[in-house]
XYZ file of N, CA and C in Angstrom:
645
model
N -42.550 -16.203 -14.094
C -40.887 -16.074 -13.168
C -40.852 -17.544 -12.324
N -40.115 -17.641 -12.369
C -39.638 -18.786 -11.297
C -39.141 -18.397 -10.277
N -39.025 -18.293 -9.267
C -39.121 -18.373 -7.435
C -37.457 -17.485 -7.870
N -36.832 -18.849 -8.692
C -34.599 -18.480 -8.915
C -34.401 -16.920 -9.817
N -35.169 -16.607 -10.322
C -35.061 -16.192 -11.189
C -35.462 -14.609 -10.770
N -36.843 -14.986 -9.808
C -37.571 -13.595 -9.111
C -36.074 -13.134 -7.447
N -35.739 -14.457 -7.634
C -34.044 -13.140 -6.655
C -33.483 -12.655 -6.450
N -32.560 -11.919 -7.755
C -32.282 -10.921 -8.333
C -32.943 -10.086 -8.552
N -34.152 -9.873 -8.830
C -35.135 -8.526 -8.564
C -35.386 -8.461 -7.541
N -35.976 -8.778 -5.768
C -35.986 -8.922 -5.406
C -34.976 -7.765 -4.933
N -33.548 -8.465 -4.523
C -32.621 -8.285 -3.572
C -32.336 -6.736 -4.420
N -32.668 -6.412 -5.877
C -31.962 -5.622 -6.818
C -32.842 -4.262 -5.660
N -34.209 -4.445 -6.136
C -35.709 -3.731 -5.862
C -35.400 -2.974 -4.564
N -34.438 -4.468 -3.505
C -34.498 -3.982 -2.076
C -33.266 -2.547 -1.869
N -32.581 -3.272 -3.137
C -30.926 -2.491 -2.289
C -31.523 -0.675 -2.871
N -32.016 -0.693 -4.054
C -31.598 0.593 -4.628
C -32.535 0.883 -4.313
N -34.169 0.699 -3.220
C -34.629 1.895 -2.639
C -34.270 2.149 -1.362
N -34.386 1.268 -1.521
C -33.867 1.451 0.126
C -32.219 2.483 0.471
N -31.038 2.301 -1.042
C -30.025 2.908 -1.172
C -30.613 3.875 -1.130
N -31.249 4.607 -2.731
C -32.563 5.921 -3.064
C -32.732 6.262 -1.672
N -34.241 5.431 -0.659
C -34.009 6.583 0.138
C -32.800 6.636 1.568
N -31.774 6.839 1.029
C -31.400 6.935 2.385
C -30.755 8.618 2.570
N -30.253 9.595 4.178
C -29.601 10.062 4.165
C -27.942 10.819 3.689
N -28.373 11.205 2.088
C -26.679 11.083 2.475
C -25.921 12.565 2.978
N -26.776 13.410 3.753
C -26.543 15.270 4.406
C -25.673 14.135 5.491
N -26.884 13.047 6.263
C -26.035 12.560 7.490
C -25.261 10.528 7.617
N -24.901 10.290 6.315
C -23.970 9.418 6.410
C -23.125 9.768 6.279
N -23.073 11.290 5.492
C -21.901 12.608 5.463
C -20.988 12.837 6.555
N -21.993 13.484 6.993
C -21.852 14.215 8.574
C -21.295 13.223 9.132
N -21.574 11.882 9.754
C -20.914 11.020 10.501
C -20.422 9.886 10.537
N -19.524 9.741 8.406
C -18.453 9.169 8.338
C -17.441 10.137 7.712
N -18.183 11.001 7.020
C -16.456 11.678 6.224
C -16.225 13.043 7.226
N -17.668 14.092 7.511
C -17.565 14.861 8.940
C -17.078 14.469 10.493
N -17.542 13.602 10.500
C -17.763 13.104 12.102
C -18.375 13.917 13.157
N -19.418 14.456 12.740
C -20.245 15.161 13.149
C -22.160 14.618 12.779
N -22.736 15.692 13.698
C -24.587 14.931 13.913
C -24.702 16.312 12.790
N -25.607 15.996 12.222
C -26.011 16.909 11.156
C -26.674 16.855 12.088
N -28.109 16.586 12.790
C -28.960 16.767 13.327
C -28.933 17.859 15.095
N -27.816 17.771 15.285
C -28.149 18.626 15.943
C -27.087 20.270 15.631
N -26.623 20.176 13.977
C -26.217 21.526 13.932
C -27.237 22.459 13.208
N -26.740 23.811 13.478
C -27.619 24.870 12.897
C -28.721 24.326 12.922
N -29.871 24.457 11.872
C -31.245 24.677 11.574
C -31.647 23.245 12.115
N -30.497 22.522 12.425
C -30.772 20.754 13.088
C -31.965 20.591 12.050
N -31.640 19.989 10.921
C -32.319 19.610 9.946
C -31.229 18.870 9.195
N -31.706 17.744 8.449
C -30.555 17.400 7.611
C -31.086 17.874 5.673
N -31.380 18.688 5.129
C -31.103 18.980 4.179
C -29.605 20.062 3.596
N -29.413 20.547 2.590
C -28.951 20.804 2.256
C -28.410 22.080 2.138
N -29.297 22.941 3.146
C -28.992 24.018 3.114
C -28.130 24.252 4.219
N -28.537 23.758 5.027
C -27.793 22.921 6.604
C -26.839 22.970 6.589
N -26.683 21.991 5.648
C -24.941 21.712 5.474
C -23.966 21.859 4.646
N -24.992 22.957 4.254
C -23.852 23.813 3.441
C -23.308 24.606 3.926
N -24.022 25.082 4.886
C -24.063 26.574 5.679
C -22.903 25.694 6.990
N -22.692 24.777 7.379
C -21.615 24.518 8.899
C -21.233 24.274 7.126
N -20.305 23.034 6.197
C -19.398 22.714 5.504
C -19.088 24.020 4.436
N -19.368 24.020 3.811
C -19.550 25.077 2.903
C -19.153 24.226 1.267
N -18.646 24.952 0.823
C -18.820 24.516 -0.630
C -17.725 23.496 -0.815
N -16.238 22.932 -0.692
C -16.034 21.531 -0.390
C -16.564 20.641 0.308
N -17.499 21.006 0.951
C -17.961 20.154 1.839
C -18.606 19.262 1.134
N -19.527 20.377 0.229
C -21.212 20.153 -1.049
C -20.344 19.533 -1.832
N -19.327 19.518 -2.117
C -18.571 18.980 -2.976
C -18.523 17.236 -2.584
N -18.209 17.095 -1.465
C -18.062 16.228 -0.704
C -18.534 15.312 -1.163
N -20.563 15.872 -0.269
C -21.629 15.598 -0.386
C -22.674 14.926 -1.404
N -21.687 15.720 -2.401
C -21.885 15.920 -3.656
C -21.100 13.854 -4.294
N -20.093 13.732 -3.670
C -19.308 12.542 -3.931
C -20.272 11.324 -3.379
N -20.592 11.684 -2.517
C -21.085 10.530 -1.491
C -22.465 9.880 -1.701
N -23.252 11.042 -2.702
C -24.791 11.118 -3.455
C -23.646 10.034 -3.917
N -23.345 10.032 -5.307
C -22.607 9.218 -6.420
C -22.318 8.021 -5.709
N -21.409 7.776 -5.634
C -21.310 6.512 -4.600
C -21.856 6.020 -4.192
N -22.681 6.182 -2.557
C -24.344 5.588 -2.767
C -25.000 5.574 -3.742
N -25.454 6.148 -4.655
C -26.718 5.220 -5.086
C -25.620 5.346 -6.148
N -24.764 4.810 -6.759
C -23.792 4.523 -8.033
C -24.189 2.069 -7.476
N -24.146 1.955 -6.478
C -23.162 0.907 -5.598
C -25.000 -0.167 -6.072
N -26.274 0.310 -5.586
C -26.998 -0.760 -6.016
C -26.900 -0.675 -7.495
N -26.769 0.233 -8.260
C -27.542 0.093 -9.694
C -26.089 -1.051 -10.496
N -25.147 -0.729 -9.589
C -23.812 -1.928 -10.153
C -24.203 -2.923 -9.623
N -24.070 -3.180 -8.753
C -25.217 -4.658 -8.083
C -26.288 -5.117 -8.531
N -26.962 -4.518 -9.183
C -28.252 -4.938 -10.143
C -27.813 -5.303 -11.124
N -26.894 -4.860 -12.361
C -26.159 -5.441 -12.893
C -25.995 -6.321 -13.334
N -24.407 -6.951 -11.971
C -23.409 -8.014 -11.065
C -25.796 -9.195 -11.215
N -25.966 -8.692 -10.589
C -27.077 -9.793 -10.299
C -28.001 -10.273 -11.119
N -27.984 -9.760 -12.656
C -29.206 -9.452 -12.845
C -28.424 -9.970 -14.560
N -26.865 -11.071 -14.224
C -25.870 -11.340 -15.581
C -25.914 -10.842 -16.624
N -25.520 -11.373 -17.112
C -23.957 -10.618 -18.645
C -25.564 -10.872 -18.983
N -25.998 -11.248 -19.951
C -27.068 -11.588 -20.807
C -28.366 -10.541 -20.191
N -28.391 -10.002 -19.076
C -29.566 -9.195 -18.417
C -28.664 -8.014 -18.079
N -27.827 -7.177 -18.269
C -27.045 -6.237 -17.369
C -27.342 -5.174 -17.160
N -27.885 -4.730 -19.180
C -27.908 -3.214 -19.423
C -29.648 -3.003 -18.489
N -30.332 -4.450 -18.364
C -32.168 -4.651 -17.611
C -31.906 -3.926 -16.668
N -30.190 -4.862 -15.805
C -30.032 -5.267 -14.767
C -30.033 -3.256 -14.047
N -29.180 -2.897 -14.311
C -28.585 -1.563 -14.284
C -30.052 -0.410 -14.822
N -30.655 -0.943 -15.630
C -31.745 -0.467 -15.981
C -33.392 -0.135 -14.959
N -33.452 -1.512 -13.960
C -34.023 -2.098 -13.084
C -34.066 -1.246 -12.389
N -32.785 -1.358 -11.325
C -31.575 -0.957 -10.640
C -32.147 0.517 -9.496
N -31.933 1.302 -11.268
C -32.253 2.947 -10.977
C -32.836 3.071 -11.435
N -34.141 2.632 -11.719
C -35.280 3.074 -11.132
C -36.390 2.489 -9.312
N -35.259 1.926 -9.350
C -35.314 1.104 -7.962
C -35.162 2.862 -6.474
N -32.942 3.337 -7.570
C -32.382 3.494 -6.895
C -33.511 5.030 -6.976
N -33.894 5.451 -7.553
C -35.039 6.746 -8.664
C -36.394 7.029 -7.864
N -36.397 5.545 -7.922
C -38.511 5.584 -6.503
C -37.411 6.205 -5.170
N -36.440 5.351 -4.613
C -35.979 6.132 -3.301
C -36.276 7.197 -2.683
N -35.062 8.031 -4.131
C -34.814 9.374 -3.974
C -36.184 10.637 -4.325
N -37.416 9.797 -5.082
C -38.198 10.445 -5.125
C -39.499 10.396 -3.849
N -39.214 9.244 -3.683
C -40.207 8.922 -1.937
C -39.219 7.937 -0.771
N -38.556 8.301 -0.473
C -37.596 7.671 0.746
C -38.837 7.556 1.589
N -38.786 5.814 1.901
C -38.922 5.496 3.234
C -38.642 6.220 4.924
N -37.407 6.596 4.926
C -36.441 7.467 5.664
C -37.049 8.740 5.970
N -38.264 9.211 5.047
C -38.124 10.553 5.894
C -39.341 10.616 5.337
N -40.054 9.736 5.159
C -41.974 10.283 5.023
C -41.938 10.790 3.612
N -42.018 9.484 2.813
C -41.870 9.555 1.522
C -41.351 11.903 0.022
N -41.262 12.244 1.089
C -41.147 13.424 0.744
C -38.756 13.264 0.489
N -38.710 13.466 -0.424
C -37.484 12.791 -1.751
C -37.130 14.480 -2.463
N -35.721 14.774 -2.822
C -35.239 14.887 -4.017
C -34.955 14.850 -4.756
N -35.226 15.843 -5.706
C -35.378 15.503 -7.575
C -34.716 14.353 -8.452
N -33.995 14.010 -7.655
C -33.337 11.974 -8.099
C -32.870 12.961 -9.137
N -32.019 13.376 -9.427
C -30.983 14.532 -11.061
C -29.795 13.187 -10.601
N -29.696 13.329 -9.879
C -28.323 12.367 -9.270
C -28.058 10.314 -9.662
N -29.298 10.344 -9.614
C -29.791 8.408 -10.111
C -30.153 8.327 -12.310
N -30.818 9.643 -11.556
C -31.277 9.937 -13.883
C -29.774 9.174 -14.346
N -29.153 10.232 -14.069
C -27.730 10.191 -14.505
C -26.735 9.213 -14.632
N -26.671 8.909 -13.727
C -25.880 7.534 -13.354
C -26.276 6.637 -13.746
N -27.706 5.915 -13.505
C -29.120 5.589 -14.825
C -28.399 5.017 -15.863
N -28.390 6.490 -16.851
C -28.277 6.702 -17.706
C -26.890 6.000 -18.778
N -25.697 6.747 -17.446
C -24.212 6.066 -17.719
C -24.133 4.600 -17.843
N -24.690 4.293 -17.136
C -24.331 2.494 -16.469
C -25.144 1.902 -17.866
N -25.885 2.439 -18.154
C -26.557 1.304 -19.902
C -25.872 1.798 -20.857
N -25.436 3.105 -20.772
C -24.851 3.433 -22.131
C -23.687 4.723 -21.966
N -22.801 4.532 -21.569
C -22.478 6.129 -21.493
C -22.393 7.459 -22.026
N -22.154 7.037 -23.840
C -23.230 8.203 -24.720
C -24.144 9.025 -24.085
N -25.228 8.628 -23.596
C -26.707 8.645 -23.616
C -26.763 9.267 -22.112
N -25.446 8.832 -21.220
C -25.067 8.824 -19.723
C -25.077 10.848 -20.093
N -23.334 10.168 -20.910
C -23.046 11.743 -21.061
C -24.006 13.861 -21.306
N -25.126 12.779 -22.233
C -26.043 13.348 -23.083
C -27.437 13.707 -21.725
N -27.336 12.685 -20.890
C -28.767 13.800 -20.163
C -27.934 14.484 -18.868
N -25.973 14.403 -18.893
C -25.317 15.250 -17.600
C -25.208 16.732 -18.661
N -25.483 16.287 -19.012
C -24.612 17.887 -20.229
C -26.716 17.851 -20.649
N -27.149 18.202 -20.596
C -29.074 18.683 -20.308
C -28.942 19.196 -19.221
N -28.909 17.984 -18.777
C -28.642 18.442 -16.867
C -28.126 19.795 -16.642
N -26.895 19.523 -16.363
C -26.618 21.368 -16.529
C -27.018 22.241 -16.952
N -27.236 21.886 -18.196
C -27.816 22.695 -19.415
C -28.905 23.148 -19.851
N -29.705 22.628 -18.857
C -31.077 23.318 -18.172
C -31.065 24.042 -16.856
N -30.355 23.347 -16.285
C -30.058 23.972 -14.256
C -29.545 25.344 -14.815
N -29.319 25.293 -15.174
C -27.887 26.862 -15.801
C -28.614 28.115 -16.194
N -29.261 27.634 -17.310
C -30.372 28.484 -18.204
C -31.840 28.213 -17.733
N -32.406 27.809 -17.770
C -33.727 27.412 -16.873
C -33.663 27.509 -15.206
N -32.885 27.691 -14.820
C -32.485 28.134 -13.083
C -33.058 26.821 -12.881
N -33.851 26.184 -13.240
C -35.322 24.460 -12.665
C -34.265 24.160 -12.137
N -34.900 23.244 -10.850
C -34.659 21.703 -10.785
C -35.320 20.792 -11.904
N -36.621 21.611 -10.884
C -37.463 20.925 -11.240
C -38.216 19.627 -12.629
N -37.554 21.607 -13.858
C -37.396 20.870 -15.215
C -36.914 19.858 -15.554
N -35.107 20.218 -15.202
C -34.062 19.521 -15.244
C -34.164 18.447 -15.132
N -34.931 18.047 -13.850
C -35.256 16.455 -13.791
C -36.044 14.920 -14.457
N -37.238 16.452 -14.587
C -38.411 15.709 -15.363
C -37.871 15.318 -16.596
N -37.146 16.477 -18.358
C -36.416 16.367 -19.209
C -35.705 15.644 -18.782
N -34.641 15.856 -17.851
C -33.009 14.732 -17.899
C -33.719 13.306 -18.116
N -35.173 12.806 -17.743
C -36.070 11.708 -17.364
C -36.288 10.649 -18.942
N -36.968 12.147 -19.762
C -37.478 11.720 -20.736
C -36.614 11.952 -21.036
N -35.332 12.200 -21.299
C -34.216 12.207 -22.570
C -33.895 10.458 -22.289
N -33.044 10.335 -20.855
C -32.490 9.132 -20.778
C -34.723 7.881 -21.841
N -35.295 7.641 -21.265
C -36.504 7.059 -21.897
C -36.421 7.158 -23.145
N -35.908 8.777 -24.100
C -35.740 8.914 -25.196
C -34.317 7.861 -26.766
N -33.445 8.060 -25.152
C -32.276 6.515 -25.491
C -32.392 5.829 -25.326
N -32.575 5.142 -24.739
C -33.374 3.833 -24.591
C -34.351 3.146 -26.204
N -35.587 4.056 -26.686
C -35.786 3.828 -27.331
C -35.366 3.572 -28.570
N -33.924 5.049 -28.515
C -33.770 4.986 -30.008
C -32.833 4.024 -29.898
N -31.898 3.664 -28.764
C -29.923 3.212 -28.873
C -29.849 1.243 -28.090
N -30.724 1.834 -27.682
C -30.695 0.606 -27.025
C -32.514 -0.226 -27.084
N -31.419 -2.154 -26.806
C -32.718 -3.373 -27.535
C -33.187 -3.284 -26.609
N -34.358 -4.044 -26.782
C -35.061 -4.786 -25.582
C -36.232 -3.350 -25.688
N -37.342 -4.817 -25.053
C -38.609 -4.140 -24.881
C -38.501 -3.433 -22.961
N -38.183 -4.447 -22.415
C -38.535 -4.127 -21.527
C -37.247 -3.179 -20.913
N -35.863 -2.476 -21.435
C -35.142 -2.012 -20.583
C -35.939 -0.259 -20.580
N -37.043 -0.374 -22.125
C -37.503 0.644 -22.932
C -38.886 0.734 -21.706
N -39.414 -0.556 -21.023
C -40.628 -0.159 -20.285
C -40.229 -0.375 -18.297
N -38.843 -0.383 -18.621
C -38.288 0.602 -17.242
C -38.232 1.820 -17.652
N -37.542 2.067 -18.205
C -36.927 3.652 -18.210
C -38.711 4.239 -18.475
N -39.149 3.599 -18.683
C -40.069 5.133 -19.432
C -41.437 4.825 -18.594
N -41.602 3.796 -17.265
C -41.802 4.131 -15.862
C -41.408 4.693 -15.361
N -40.185 5.006 -14.633
C -39.270 5.692 -13.701
C -38.986 7.339 -14.301
N -39.149 7.635 -15.819
C -39.762 8.755 -16.161
C -40.954 9.609 -15.445
N -42.036 8.320 -16.161
C -43.438 8.233 -15.377
C -44.016 9.035 -14.064
N -42.425 8.274 -13.816
C -42.448 8.367 -11.625
C -41.742 9.980 -11.283
N -41.180 10.123 -12.356
C -40.592 11.668 -12.412
C -41.291 12.284 -12.284
N -42.027 12.302 -13.659
C -42.939 13.543 -14.070
C -43.649 13.613 -12.886
N -44.970 12.712 -12.623
C -45.960 13.018 -11.335
C -44.908 13.938 -10.403
N -43.947 12.466 -9.632
C -43.836 14.039 -8.361
C -43.207 15.290 -8.436
N -42.906 15.842 -10.136
C -42.962 17.057 -10.758
C -44.209 17.824 -10.273
N -45.243 17.410 -10.690
C -46.167 18.051 -11.522
C -46.830 19.148 -11.050
N -47.018 18.950 -9.633
C -46.744 20.677 -8.420
C -45.990 21.799 -9.061
N -44.392 21.160 -9.724
C -43.447 22.218 -9.418
C -43.494 22.300 -10.619
N -44.791 21.217 -11.976
C -44.407 21.889 -13.136
C -45.582 23.161 -13.457
N -46.176 22.614 -12.968
C -46.982 23.744 -12.637
C -47.352 25.861 -11.879
N -46.522 25.096 -10.903
C -46.534 26.387 -10.452
C -44.454 27.086 -11.406
N -44.231 26.705 -11.877
C -43.274 27.103 -13.443
C -44.156 27.891 -14.363
N -45.436 26.721 -15.325
C -46.091 27.404 -16.043
C -46.457 28.539 -15.500
N -46.958 28.983 -13.651
C -47.419 29.808 -14.530
C -47.000 31.190 -13.597
N -45.579 30.503 -13.494
C -44.435 31.722 -13.463
C -44.647 31.787 -11.348
N -44.671 30.822 -11.069
C -44.665 31.634 -9.592
C -43.107 30.204 -8.950
N -42.581 29.688 -9.577
C -41.679 29.159 -8.502
C -40.574 29.880 -8.707
N -39.980 29.791 -8.011
C -38.390 30.287 -7.017
C -37.357 29.987 -8.215
N -36.776 30.667 -9.254
C -35.648 30.370 -9.702
C -34.255 30.406 -8.851
N -33.175 29.226 -9.636
C -32.608 29.336 -8.437
C -31.299 30.359 -9.104
N -30.688 31.113 -8.403
C -29.818 32.747 -8.783
C -28.002 31.876 -7.918
N -27.109 31.999 -8.782
C -26.196 31.498 -8.415
C -25.238 32.870 -7.976
N -25.489 34.267 -7.942
C -25.480 34.746 -7.131
C -25.453 34.265 -5.568
N -26.978 34.143 -4.832
C -26.978 33.989 -3.336
C -26.413 32.252 -3.147
N -26.996 31.709 -1.972
C -26.691 30.640 -1.748
C -27.762 29.652 -2.313
N -27.367 28.695 -2.774
C -28.990 28.768 -3.852
C -29.385 27.421 -2.515
N -27.912 26.670 -2.341
C -28.488 25.337 -1.442
C -29.964 24.764 -1.045
N -30.447 25.791 -0.296
C -32.706 25.109 -0.234
C -33.007 24.929 -1.157
N -32.568 25.747 -2.226
C -33.636 25.198 -3.928
C -33.276 23.275 -3.704
N -32.221 22.372 -3.076
C -31.948 21.308 -2.967
C -32.654 20.940 -2.078
N -33.339 21.309 -0.987
C -34.154 20.671 -0.128
C -34.870 19.230 -0.665
N -35.401 19.031 0.442
C -36.125 17.623 -0.134
C -38.346 17.761 -0.080
N -37.955 19.200 1.137
C -39.169 19.275 0.922
C -39.615 20.334 -0.381
N -40.428 20.023 -1.470
C -40.387 20.790 -3.040
C -41.253 20.206 -3.187
């Protein structure tokens, strides 16, 4: 591959990983709520601390910031790769965002479950696939009450959908690597689930601590 063709890949990789590594709570606190989350409550940038301060309306605004933050590099990746390779650009950028979410360089590589970038990657690649992944993620979270299981299966559905509905070996390979990283990251949680030791979500209580990044 020539250096000229390598430049869009490098830019996409850098943007995706950096944006994926950014702490959404800190961004939202400073630019939406004009406060420093590190000086509020338990003085950490975890969702549970954010939820205590800003409540459900603030949590929804936080989710919107997360979606925008993860969508921007995916859109950019598709544009940089050109019209002929746009879906591949979305897939590669989505993988890089997911990688940043799972192993953020700004948080000692302790990340979140990466469900948002997985769903967004699927949506940009093909809307029906994205809606399927979103529906499965929501159903699994609601029925199983395990975020880790939802993330792993959502990534697997993304890969399976890419194999069945998208053309191009590179696209399916990128999706396969994405699913593999998600699986590896969640192996400890899956083992706890198999032994009945993983705490389930309880929708009658404040469950936001389960979205915190130390899992």
